[in-house]
JSON list of C-alpha atoms in Angstrom, two decimals:
[
{"chain": "A", "resi": 14, "resn": "MET", "atom": "CA", "xyz": [-63.44, 125.18, 54.33]},
{"chain": "A", "resi": 15, "resn": "GLY", "atom": "CA", "xyz": [-60.21, 127.05, 54.80]},
{"chain": "A", "resi": 16, "resn": "GLN", "atom": "CA", "xyz": [-60.01, 130.30, 56.58]},
{"chain": "A", "resi": 17, "resn": "GLN", "atom": "CA", "xyz": [-57.62, 133.20, 56.02]},
{"chain": "A", "resi": 18, "resn": "TYR", "atom": "CA", "xyz": [-56.15, 135.46, 58.55]},
{"chain": "A", "resi": 19, "resn": "THR", "atom": "CA", "xyz": [-54.03, 138.58, 58.30]},
{"chain": "A", "resi": 20, "resn": "GLU", "atom": "CA", "xyz": [-51.90, 137.53, 61.29]},
{"chain": "A", "resi": 21, "resn": "LEU", "atom": "CA", "xyz": [-51.24, 134.65, 63.56]},
{"chain": "A", "resi": 22, "resn": "SER", "atom": "CA", "xyz": [-53.31, 134.20, 66.61]},
{"chain": "A", "resi": 23, "resn": "ASP", "atom": "CA", "xyz": [-52.10, 133.05, 70.03]},
{"chain": "A", "resi": 24, "resn": "LYS", "atom": "CA", "xyz": [-53.56, 129.59, 69.17]},
{"chain": "A", "resi": 25, "resn": "HIS", "atom": "CA", "xyz": [-51.69, 129.53, 65.83]},
{"chain": "A", "resi": 26, "resn": "ILE", "atom": "CA", "xyz": [-48.50, 130.41, 67.52]},
{"chain": "A", "resi": 27, "resn": "GLU", "atom": "CA", "xyz": [-48.90, 127.66, 70.20]},
{"chain": "A", "resi": 28, "resn": "PHE", "atom": "CA", "xyz": [-49.78, 125.20, 67.43]},
{"chain": "A", "resi": 29, "resn": "ILE", "atom": "CA", "xyz": [-46.60, 126.16, 65.53]},
{"chain": "A", "resi": 30, "resn": "GLY", "atom": "CA", "xyz": [-44.46, 125.90, 68.59]},
{"chain": "A", "resi": 31, "resn": "ASN", "atom": "CA", "xyz": [-45.77, 122.27, 69.19]},
{"chain": "A", "resi": 32, "resn": "GLN", "atom": "CA", "xyz": [-44.79, 121.01, 65.73]},
{"chain": "A", "resi": 33, "resn": "LYS", "atom": "CA", "xyz": [-41.61, 118.82, 65.34]},
{"chain": "A", "resi": 34, "resn": "ILE", "atom": "CA", "xyz": [-41.64, 119.13, 61.56]},
{"chain": "A", "resi": 35, "resn": "TYR", "atom": "CA", "xyz": [-42.80, 121.74, 59.17]},
{"chain": "A", "resi": 36, "resn": "PHE", "atom": "CA", "xyz": [-42.43, 122.50, 55.36]},
{"chain": "A", "resi": 37, "resn": "VAL", "atom": "CA", "xyz": [-40.81, 125.33, 53.49]},
{"chain": "A", "resi": 38, "resn": "ALA", "atom": "CA", "xyz": [-41.78, 126.11, 49.87]},
{"chain": "A", "resi": 39, "resn": "THR", "atom": "CA", "xyz": [-40.08, 128.61, 47.60]},
{"chain": "A", "resi": 40, "resn": "ALA", "atom": "CA", "xyz": [-39.99, 129.15, 43.80]},
{"chain": "A", "resi": 41, "resn": "ALA", "atom": "CA", "xyz": [-37.95, 131.18, 41.37]},
{"chain": "A", "resi": 42, "resn": "GLU", "atom": "CA", "xyz": [-39.71, 132.89, 38.40]},
{"chain": "A", "resi": 43, "resn": "THR", "atom": "CA", "xyz": [-39.03, 129.90, 36.31]},
{"chain": "A", "resi": 44, "resn": "GLY", "atom": "CA", "xyz": [-37.93, 126.31, 37.11]},
{"chain": "A", "resi": 45, "resn": "ARG", "atom": "CA", "xyz": [-39.05, 124.01, 39.89]},
{"chain": "A", "resi": 46, "resn": "VAL", "atom": "CA", "xyz": [-40.68, 124.66, 43.17]},
{"chain": "A", "resi": 47, "resn": "ASN", "atom": "CA", "xyz": [-38.50, 123.61, 46.15]},
{"chain": "A", "resi": 48, "resn": "LEU", "atom": "CA", "xyz": [-40.47, 122.07, 48.89]},
{"chain": "A", "resi": 49, "resn": "SER", "atom": "CA", "xyz": [-38.50, 120.73, 51.90]},
{"chain": "A", "resi": 50, "resn": "PRO", "atom": "CA", "xyz": [-39.38, 119.20, 55.22]},
{"chain": "A", "resi": 51, "resn": "LYS", "atom": "CA", "xyz": [-37.56, 120.99, 58.09]},
{"chain": "A", "resi": 52, "resn": "GLY", "atom": "CA", "xyz": [-37.46, 120.51, 61.84]},
{"chain": "A", "resi": 53, "resn": "GLY", "atom": "CA", "xyz": [-35.34, 120.63, 64.90]},
{"chain": "A", "resi": 54, "resn": "ASP", "atom": "CA", "xyz": [-34.89, 123.92, 66.73]},
{"chain": "A", "resi": 55, "resn": "SER", "atom": "CA", "xyz": [-34.70, 126.14, 63.64]},
{"chain": "A", "resi": 56, "resn": "LEU", "atom": "CA", "xyz": [-37.84, 128.16, 63.73]},
{"chain": "A", "resi": 57, "resn": "ARG", "atom": "CA", "xyz": [-39.21, 131.09, 65.93]},
{"chain": "A", "resi": 58, "resn": "VAL", "atom": "CA", "xyz": [-42.35, 133.04, 65.84]},
{"chain": "A", "resi": 59, "resn": "ILE", "atom": "CA", "xyz": [-41.09, 136.67, 66.41]},
{"chain": "A", "resi": 60, "resn": "ASN", "atom": "CA", "xyz": [-44.69, 138.14, 66.61]},
{"chain": "A", "resi": 61, "resn": "SER", "atom": "CA", "xyz": [-48.05, 137.74, 64.93]},
{"chain": "A", "resi": 62, "resn": "THR", "atom": "CA", "xyz": [-46.70, 138.70, 61.55]},
{"chain": "A", "resi": 63, "resn": "GLU", "atom": "CA", "xyz": [-43.06, 137.61, 61.58]},
{"chain": "A", "resi": 64, "resn": "ILE", "atom": "CA", "xyz": [-41.34, 134.18, 61.65]},
{"chain": "A", "resi": 65, "resn": "ALA", "atom": "CA", "xyz": [-37.70, 133.66, 61.63]},
{"chain": "A", "resi": 66, "resn": "TRP", "atom": "CA", "xyz": [-36.30, 130.40, 60.14]},
{"chain": "A", "resi": 67, "resn": "LEU", "atom": "CA", "xyz": [-32.71, 129.21, 60.23]},
{"chain": "A", "resi": 68, "resn": "ASN", "atom": "CA", "xyz": [-31.93, 127.66, 56.84]},
{"chain": "A", "resi": 69, "resn": "LEU", "atom": "CA", "xyz": [-29.68, 124.76, 57.75]},
{"chain": "A", "resi": 70, "resn": "THR", "atom": "CA", "xyz": [-28.53, 123.61, 54.24]},
{"chain": "A", "resi": 71, "resn": "GLY", "atom": "CA", "xyz": [-28.46, 119.82, 53.59]},
{"chain": "A", "resi": 72, "resn": "SER", "atom": "CA", "xyz": [-28.79, 119.21, 49.88]},
{"chain": "A", "resi": 73, "resn": "GLY", "atom": "CA", "xyz": [-27.98, 122.75, 48.72]},
{"chain": "A", "resi": 74, "resn": "ASN", "atom": "CA", "xyz": [-29.21, 126.30, 49.29]},
{"chain": "A", "resi": 75, "resn": "GLU", "atom": "CA", "xyz": [-32.05, 126.38, 46.79]},
{"chain": "A", "resi": 76, "resn": "SER", "atom": "CA", "xyz": [-34.49, 128.17, 49.17]},
{"chain": "A", "resi": 77, "resn": "ALA", "atom": "CA", "xyz": [-32.05, 131.09, 49.68]},
{"chain": "A", "resi": 78, "resn": "SER", "atom": "CA", "xyz": [-31.39, 131.20, 45.87]},
{"chain": "A", "resi": 79, "resn": "HIS", "atom": "CA", "xyz": [-35.11, 131.35, 45.21]},
{"chain": "A", "resi": 80, "resn": "VAL", "atom": "CA", "xyz": [-35.77, 134.08, 47.77]},
{"chain": "A", "resi": 81, "resn": "LEU", "atom": "CA", "xyz": [-33.06, 136.28, 46.27]},
{"chain": "A", "resi": 82, "resn": "GLN", "atom": "CA", "xyz": [-34.92, 136.14, 42.89]},
{"chain": "A", "resi": 83, "resn": "ASN", "atom": "CA", "xyz": [-38.49, 136.12, 44.30]},
{"chain": "A", "resi": 84, "resn": "SER", "atom": "CA", "xyz": [-39.23, 136.72, 47.97]},
{"chain": "A", "resi": 85, "resn": "ARG", "atom": "CA", "xyz": [-42.40, 134.55, 48.15]},
{"chain": "A", "resi": 86, "resn": "MET", "atom": "CA", "xyz": [-42.26, 131.79, 50.72]},
{"chain": "A", "resi": 87, "resn": "THR", "atom": "CA", "xyz": [-44.82, 129.49, 52.18]},
{"chain": "A", "resi": 88, "resn": "LEU", "atom": "CA", "xyz": [-44.42, 127.65, 55.58]},
{"chain": "A", "resi": 89, "resn": "MET", "atom": "CA", "xyz": [-46.76, 124.76, 56.20]},
{"chain": "A", "resi": 90, "resn": "PHE", "atom": "CA", "xyz": [-47.41, 123.12, 59.50]},
{"chain": "A", "resi": 91, "resn": "CYS", "atom": "CA", "xyz": [-49.43, 119.92, 59.82]},
{"chain": "A", "resi": 92, "resn": "ALA", "atom": "CA", "xyz": [-50.93, 118.29, 62.92]},
{"chain": "A", "resi": 93, "resn": "PHE", "atom": "CA", "xyz": [-49.76, 114.68, 63.01]},
{"chain": "A", "resi": 94, "resn": "GLU", "atom": "CA", "xyz": [-51.37, 114.16, 66.48]},
{"chain": "A", "resi": 95, "resn": "GLY", "atom": "CA", "xyz": [-54.61, 115.28, 67.90]},
{"chain": "A", "resi": 96, "resn": "LYS", "atom": "CA", "xyz": [-57.22, 117.21, 65.95]},
{"chain": "A", "resi": 97, "resn": "PRO", "atom": "CA", "xyz": [-56.45, 117.63, 62.31]},
{"chain": "A", "resi": 98, "resn": "LEU", "atom": "CA", "xyz": [-55.08, 121.02, 61.24]},
{"chain": "A", "resi": 99, "resn": "ILE", "atom": "CA", "xyz": [-52.98, 122.31, 58.41]},
{"chain": "A", "resi": 100, "resn": "LEU", "atom": "CA", "xyz": [-51.66, 125.86, 58.83]},
{"chain": "A", "resi": 101, "resn": "ARG", "atom": "CA", "xyz": [-49.97, 127.67, 55.97]},
{"chain": "A", "resi": 102, "resn": "ALA", "atom": "CA", "xyz": [-48.05, 131.01, 56.58]},
{"chain": "A", "resi": 103, "resn": "TYR", "atom": "CA", "xyz": [-47.71, 132.91, 53.31]},
{"chain": "A", "resi": 104, "resn": "GLY", "atom": "CA", "xyz": [-45.32, 135.85, 53.04]},
{"chain": "A", "resi": 105, "resn": "ASN", "atom": "CA", "xyz": [-42.19, 137.55, 51.72]},
{"chain": "A", "resi": 106, "resn": "ALA", "atom": "CA", "xyz": [-38.88, 136.33, 53.02]},
{"chain": "A", "resi": 107, "resn": "ARG", "atom": "CA", "xyz": [-35.42, 137.87, 53.32]},
{"chain": "A", "resi": 108, "resn": "VAL", "atom": "CA", "xyz": [-32.11, 136.23, 53.29]},
{"chain": "A", "resi": 109, "resn": "LEU", "atom": "CA", "xyz": [-29.93, 137.31, 56.29]},
{"chain": "A", "resi": 110, "resn": "HIS", "atom": "CA", "xyz": [-26.26, 136.19, 56.50]},
{"chain": "A", "resi": 111, "resn": "LYS", "atom": "CA", "xyz": [-24.46, 135.83, 59.73]},
{"chain": "A", "resi": 112, "resn": "GLY", "atom": "CA", "xyz": [-22.84, 139.16, 60.86]}
]
């Protein structure tokens, strides 16, 4: 059975830091959900309630477009090694441009 937390624990933050791939999901009010695998050195846990993700666009900038219309975003982390675990971070995103 899944559990819900109001913030990330130290164990959650360590788990996130060990992941080589994660998934970002966004959706506008209408249309399709955008779910994309991400990786590399593009994510930082700022504190127990904030995560920063560098949106390196590849096939477009659909995530940022969705966030400008509807700030909901889900990040999902899956253990591909060791003990099975799926961790989802639900929240509201902001688009920040360089400068």
